[in-house]
Structure formats: C-alpha cells, structure tokens
Coordinates of C-alpha atoms in Angstrom, one line a residue:
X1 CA -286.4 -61.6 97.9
X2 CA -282.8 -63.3 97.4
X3 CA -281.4 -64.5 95.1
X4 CA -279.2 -67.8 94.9
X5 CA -276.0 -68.3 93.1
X6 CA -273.6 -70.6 93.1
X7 CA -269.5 -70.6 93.4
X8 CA -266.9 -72.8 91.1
X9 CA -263.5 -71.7 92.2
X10 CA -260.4 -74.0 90.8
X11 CA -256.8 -73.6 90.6
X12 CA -255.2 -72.9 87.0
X13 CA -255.4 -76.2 85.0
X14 CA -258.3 -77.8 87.3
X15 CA -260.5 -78.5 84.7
X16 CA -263.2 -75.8 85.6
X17 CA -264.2 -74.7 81.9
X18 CA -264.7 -78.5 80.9
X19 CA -267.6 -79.0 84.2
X20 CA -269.1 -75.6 83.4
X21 CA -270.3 -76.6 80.0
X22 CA -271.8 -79.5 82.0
X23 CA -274.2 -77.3 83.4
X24 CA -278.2 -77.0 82.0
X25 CA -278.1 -73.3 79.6
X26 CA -281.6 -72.9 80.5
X27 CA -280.8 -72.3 84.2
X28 CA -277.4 -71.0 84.4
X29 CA -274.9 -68.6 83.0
X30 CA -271.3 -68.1 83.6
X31 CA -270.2 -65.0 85.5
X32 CA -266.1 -65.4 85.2
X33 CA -264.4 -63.7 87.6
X34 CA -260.8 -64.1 85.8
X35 CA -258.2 -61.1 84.9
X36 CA -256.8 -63.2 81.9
X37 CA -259.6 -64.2 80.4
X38 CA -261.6 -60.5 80.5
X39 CA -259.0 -59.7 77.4
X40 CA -260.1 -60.5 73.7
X41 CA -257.4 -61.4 71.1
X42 CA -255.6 -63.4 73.8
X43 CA -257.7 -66.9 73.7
X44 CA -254.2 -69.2 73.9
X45 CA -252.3 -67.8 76.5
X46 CA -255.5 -67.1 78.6
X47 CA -256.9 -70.6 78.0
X48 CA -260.1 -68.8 77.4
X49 CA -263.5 -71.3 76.7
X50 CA -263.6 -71.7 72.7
X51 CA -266.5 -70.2 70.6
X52 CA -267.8 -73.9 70.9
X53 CA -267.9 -73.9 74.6
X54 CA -269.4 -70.2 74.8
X55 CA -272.3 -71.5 73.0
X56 CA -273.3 -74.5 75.2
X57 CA -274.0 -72.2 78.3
X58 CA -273.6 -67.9 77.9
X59 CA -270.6 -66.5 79.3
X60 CA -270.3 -62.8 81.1
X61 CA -267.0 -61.2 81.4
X62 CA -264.7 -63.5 79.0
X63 CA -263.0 -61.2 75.8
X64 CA -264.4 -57.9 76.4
X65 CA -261.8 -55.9 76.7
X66 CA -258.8 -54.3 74.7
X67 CA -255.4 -56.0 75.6
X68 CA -254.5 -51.8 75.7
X69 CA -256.8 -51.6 78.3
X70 CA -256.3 -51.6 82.3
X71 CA -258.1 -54.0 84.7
X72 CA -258.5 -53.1 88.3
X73 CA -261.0 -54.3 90.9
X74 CA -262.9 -51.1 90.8
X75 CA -263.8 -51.7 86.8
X76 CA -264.3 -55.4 87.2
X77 CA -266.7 -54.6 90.0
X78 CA -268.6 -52.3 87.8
X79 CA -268.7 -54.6 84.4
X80 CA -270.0 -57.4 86.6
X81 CA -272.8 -55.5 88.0
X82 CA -274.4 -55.2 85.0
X83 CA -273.5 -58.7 83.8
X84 CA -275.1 -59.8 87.3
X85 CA -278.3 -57.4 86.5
X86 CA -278.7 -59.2 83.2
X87 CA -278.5 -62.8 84.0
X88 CA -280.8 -62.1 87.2
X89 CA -283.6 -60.6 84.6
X90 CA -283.7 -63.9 82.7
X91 CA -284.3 -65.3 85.7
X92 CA -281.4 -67.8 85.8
X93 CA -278.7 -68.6 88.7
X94 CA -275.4 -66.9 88.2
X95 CA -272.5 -69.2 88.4
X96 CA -269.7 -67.3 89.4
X97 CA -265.7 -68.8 88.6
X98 CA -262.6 -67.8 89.8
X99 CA -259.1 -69.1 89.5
X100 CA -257.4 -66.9 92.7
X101 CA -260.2 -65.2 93.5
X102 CA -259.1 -62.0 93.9
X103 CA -262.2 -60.1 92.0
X104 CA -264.6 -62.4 93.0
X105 CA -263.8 -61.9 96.9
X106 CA -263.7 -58.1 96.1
X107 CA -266.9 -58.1 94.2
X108 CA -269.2 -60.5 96.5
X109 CA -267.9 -59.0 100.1
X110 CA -267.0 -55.6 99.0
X111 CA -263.8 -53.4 98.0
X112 CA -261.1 -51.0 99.5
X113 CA -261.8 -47.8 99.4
X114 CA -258.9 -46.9 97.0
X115 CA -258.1 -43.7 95.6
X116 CA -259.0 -42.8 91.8
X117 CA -255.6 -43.1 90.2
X118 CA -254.0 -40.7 87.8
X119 CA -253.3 -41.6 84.3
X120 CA -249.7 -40.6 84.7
X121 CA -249.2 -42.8 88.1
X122 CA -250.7 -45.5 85.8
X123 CA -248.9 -45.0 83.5
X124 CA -245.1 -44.5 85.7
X125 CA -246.3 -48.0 87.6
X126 CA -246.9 -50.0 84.1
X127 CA -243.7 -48.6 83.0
X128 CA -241.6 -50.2 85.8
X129 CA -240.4 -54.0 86.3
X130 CA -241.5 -56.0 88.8
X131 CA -238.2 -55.6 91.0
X132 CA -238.3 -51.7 90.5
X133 CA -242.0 -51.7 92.3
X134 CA -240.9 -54.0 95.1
X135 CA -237.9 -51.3 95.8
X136 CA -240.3 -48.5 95.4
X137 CA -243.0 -50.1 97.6
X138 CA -240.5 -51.3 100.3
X139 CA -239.7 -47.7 100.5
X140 CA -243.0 -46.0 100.8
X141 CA -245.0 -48.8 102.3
X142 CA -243.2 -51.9 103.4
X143 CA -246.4 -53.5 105.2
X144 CA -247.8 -53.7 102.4
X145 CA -244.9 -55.5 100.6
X146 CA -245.1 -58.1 103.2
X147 CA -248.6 -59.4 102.3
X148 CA -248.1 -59.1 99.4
X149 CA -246.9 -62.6 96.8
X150 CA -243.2 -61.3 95.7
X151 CA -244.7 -63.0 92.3
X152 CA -247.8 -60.8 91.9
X153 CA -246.6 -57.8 89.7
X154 CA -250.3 -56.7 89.3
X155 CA -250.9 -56.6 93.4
X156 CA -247.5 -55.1 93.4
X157 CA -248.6 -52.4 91.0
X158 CA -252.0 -51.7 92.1
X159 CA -250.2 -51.4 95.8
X160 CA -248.0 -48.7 94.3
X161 CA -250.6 -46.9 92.3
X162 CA -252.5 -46.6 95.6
X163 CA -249.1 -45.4 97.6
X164 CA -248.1 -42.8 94.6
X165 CA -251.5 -41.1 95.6
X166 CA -251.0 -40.5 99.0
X167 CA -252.7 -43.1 100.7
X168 CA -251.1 -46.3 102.6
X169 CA -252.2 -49.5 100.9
X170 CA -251.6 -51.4 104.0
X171 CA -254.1 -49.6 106.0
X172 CA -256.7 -49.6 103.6
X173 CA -259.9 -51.8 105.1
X174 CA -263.0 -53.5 102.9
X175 CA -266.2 -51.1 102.8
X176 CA -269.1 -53.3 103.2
X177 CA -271.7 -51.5 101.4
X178 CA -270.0 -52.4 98.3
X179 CA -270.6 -56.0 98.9
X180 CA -272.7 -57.4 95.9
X181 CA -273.8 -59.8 98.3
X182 CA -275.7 -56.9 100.1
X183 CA -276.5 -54.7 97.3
X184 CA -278.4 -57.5 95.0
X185 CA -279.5 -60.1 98.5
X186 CA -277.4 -62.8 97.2
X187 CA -277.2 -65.9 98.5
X188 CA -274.8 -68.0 98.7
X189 CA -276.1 -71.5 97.8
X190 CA -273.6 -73.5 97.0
X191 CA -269.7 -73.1 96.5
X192 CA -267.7 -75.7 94.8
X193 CA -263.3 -75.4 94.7
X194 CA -261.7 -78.1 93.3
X195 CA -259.0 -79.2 94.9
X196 CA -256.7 -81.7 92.9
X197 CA -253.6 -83.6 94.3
X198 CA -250.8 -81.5 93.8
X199 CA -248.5 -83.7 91.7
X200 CA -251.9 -84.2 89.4
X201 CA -252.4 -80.7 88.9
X202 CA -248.6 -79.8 88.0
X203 CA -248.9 -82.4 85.3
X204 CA -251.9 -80.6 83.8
X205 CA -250.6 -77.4 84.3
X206 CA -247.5 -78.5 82.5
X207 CA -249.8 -80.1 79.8
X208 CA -251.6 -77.0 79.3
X209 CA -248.2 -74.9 79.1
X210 CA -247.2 -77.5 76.0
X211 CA -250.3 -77.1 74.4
X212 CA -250.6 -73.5 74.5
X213 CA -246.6 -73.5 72.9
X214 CA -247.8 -75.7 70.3
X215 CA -251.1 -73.7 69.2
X216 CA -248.6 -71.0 68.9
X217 CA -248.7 -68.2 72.0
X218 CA -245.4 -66.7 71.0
X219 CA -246.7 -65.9 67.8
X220 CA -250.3 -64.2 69.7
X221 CA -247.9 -62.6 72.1
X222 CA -246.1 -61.1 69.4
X223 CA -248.8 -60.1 67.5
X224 CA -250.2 -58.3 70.5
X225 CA -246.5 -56.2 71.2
X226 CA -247.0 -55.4 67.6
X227 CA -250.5 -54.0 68.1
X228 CA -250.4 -52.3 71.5
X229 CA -246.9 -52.3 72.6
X230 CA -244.9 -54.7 74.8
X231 CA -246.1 -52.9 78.1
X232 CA -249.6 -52.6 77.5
X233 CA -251.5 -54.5 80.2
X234 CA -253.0 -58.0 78.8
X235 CA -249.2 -58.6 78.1
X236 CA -249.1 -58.6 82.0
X237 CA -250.5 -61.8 82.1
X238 CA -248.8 -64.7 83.5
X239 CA -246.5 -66.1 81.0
X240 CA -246.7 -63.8 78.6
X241 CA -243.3 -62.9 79.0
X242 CA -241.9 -66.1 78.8
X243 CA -243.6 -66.4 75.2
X244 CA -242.1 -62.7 74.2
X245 CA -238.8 -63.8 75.2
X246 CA -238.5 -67.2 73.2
X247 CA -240.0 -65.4 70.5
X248 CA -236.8 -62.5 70.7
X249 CA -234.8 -65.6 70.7
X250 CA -236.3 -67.4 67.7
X251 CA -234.5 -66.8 64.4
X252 CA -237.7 -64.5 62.6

C-alpha cells in the first residue's frame, strides 16, 4: 500500500502559510520542513503561522524546540518520522513545506551518512564566526567550501563538524535506505513551488522585514541572548543578527 502526499515548496516571503490554511483540516495536515520555524519563543523573526492559523489546519514540526537547542538533518529526520507516523494514522495526506529545502530533500530521498558529532566539536563550531569556519574549512576540506553558499553559516558549520571528526564532507554520498519515500512507500502526488517574479518577491520580502521590525524582533532577539546566550543556535537564524546589532545600538 502507498501512501500519497503532497509538496508546497516557496521561497521566503511567497505567501505559502496564507494558501496552506486554505487547505480542508479534515484531510490534511502540515508537515513543515523549516529550520526557523522548528524553534518556540521565536514567532517574529521566524514568521511562524499564528495560534489562529495553527488551528484552521494541525501543524507538525513548528515551535518545538528550545532556541538552546541544535537542529541538524539527522534530528529533523527523526522528529518528522513520528510526526509522519501520526498524521498517516488519522488517515489524512501529509502536506509537506519547505522554504530551501534542505531537510525536506534529506528527509524524503535520504541522508549522508555523517558521523555522530562530539559535544565539544559542537560546541568549538558554534563558537566561531562565519569567516573563521570558511578559513578552517578551506584548510581541511576546500571541496567542500566550493559547494557550499559563502552565506550559509549553518552548511558551513555542519561541513566543519563533519571535517573536525575525521571524515571529508565533500566525499560523503546520500544512503538510500534512509529515504522516507522508501521506508513509509510514499508517493509523491503532487508538488507545488511557487515561483513569484523576482522584483514581486523582494517587495514582500522587504515588507515582511518592516513588519517583523515593527512587531518588535529586536526586543525577541534580545530577550532570547538574555535567556540562552548570544551564540545559542535559534539566534543562528537569518537576521537575527541584524536585530541584536540595532538593538546594541539602541539607547536602552
């Protein structure tokens, strides 16, 4: 027997959250596939669907974890089999969203066979600026710095992890039999990425980043330094240090 789902992936700003509350609750729920969102205590700077918009159709995967806590491909994986396993017991079809992609790729067609990683290389990675990792990782593994966006610290960093513990990122290759798609007999019965012109999608994105400085996002990101310290990983997401930096620069 398979099992259908269907794919919504959009680019940052897209309007995806607004068209899955369109969808009927008695035959979908959301599986979201999106390292922001995962965090609780972050719902400005990670745009994550309101309370009201959770209740119109049940959401997997959105404000579950600690901003303390670390997010890698290997958790997500694991926290999405058994949000999979629960809507498929229901009996509904699991809408899966993703802005980049990266987790959702990782989790439907399987991961790299990366090494467990040591709390203290964790820890020496998250500790490190973004131009420290790209020195570091053009030293020990320069292939890997090469497909890898110069922007993406947490690529960067899981790259780095993986080289610190003796293995070559570069070389690592997907292991199919962790493909959900294989494990559960998904299928794959619709995908849907909305695609906006670009000059459209820069003004919403631009929108958004006004909106999100006027519901206050400094004042969450400083609360969250307060809490868990500046380095702790939900402060990793993008523009989170923009907001800490104009809130330095603010007179308290």
């Amino acid at each position: 027997m398979t099992f259908p789902i269907l794919i919504l992936a959009a680019p940052t700003g897209a309007g995806k959250t607004s068209l899955i509350t369109e969808l009927d609750p008695t035959r979908f729920e959301i599986l979201s596939f999106d390292s922001r969102q995962i965090y609780r205590e972050m719902p400005i700077g990670t745009a994550a669907p309101t309370k009201e918009q959770q209740s119109k159709i049940r959401h997997h995967l959105v404000e579950v974890l600690s901003p303390k806590e670390s997010i890698d491909a290997g958790l997500y994986n694991r926290m999405a089999e058994e949000a999979l396993q629960k809507v498929l017991n229901t009996d509904k079809i699991p809408v899966f969203t993703a802005g980049t992609g990266f987790y959702l790729k990782a989790f439907l067609f399987g991961m790299f066979p990366v090494p467990e990683i040591s709390v203290s290389v964790r820890e020496r990675v998250l500790s490190m600026s973004i131009e420290e990792k790209k020195v570091l990782l053009n030293d020990l593994d320069p292939e890997a710095l090469d497909k890898i966006f110069s922007g993406d610290d947490y690529r960067l960093g899981r790259a780095l992890e993986v080289n610190l513990m003796g293995e070559k990122w570069s070389r690592l290759k997907i292991d199919p039999n962790t493909s959900a798609i294989y494990k559960y007999n998904l299928e794959i019965r619709l995908g849907i990425f909305l695609d906006l012109d670009r000059k459209e999608l820069y003004e919403r994105i631009n929108l958004r980043a006004k909106r999100m400085i006027d519901l206050g996002m400094a004042d969450e990101a400083w609360e969250i330094r307060e809490r868990y310290g500046e380095s702790c990983p939900g402060l990793k997401s993008l523009g989170y240090n923009f907001a800490l930096e104009n809130k330095k620069e603010t007179p308290m």
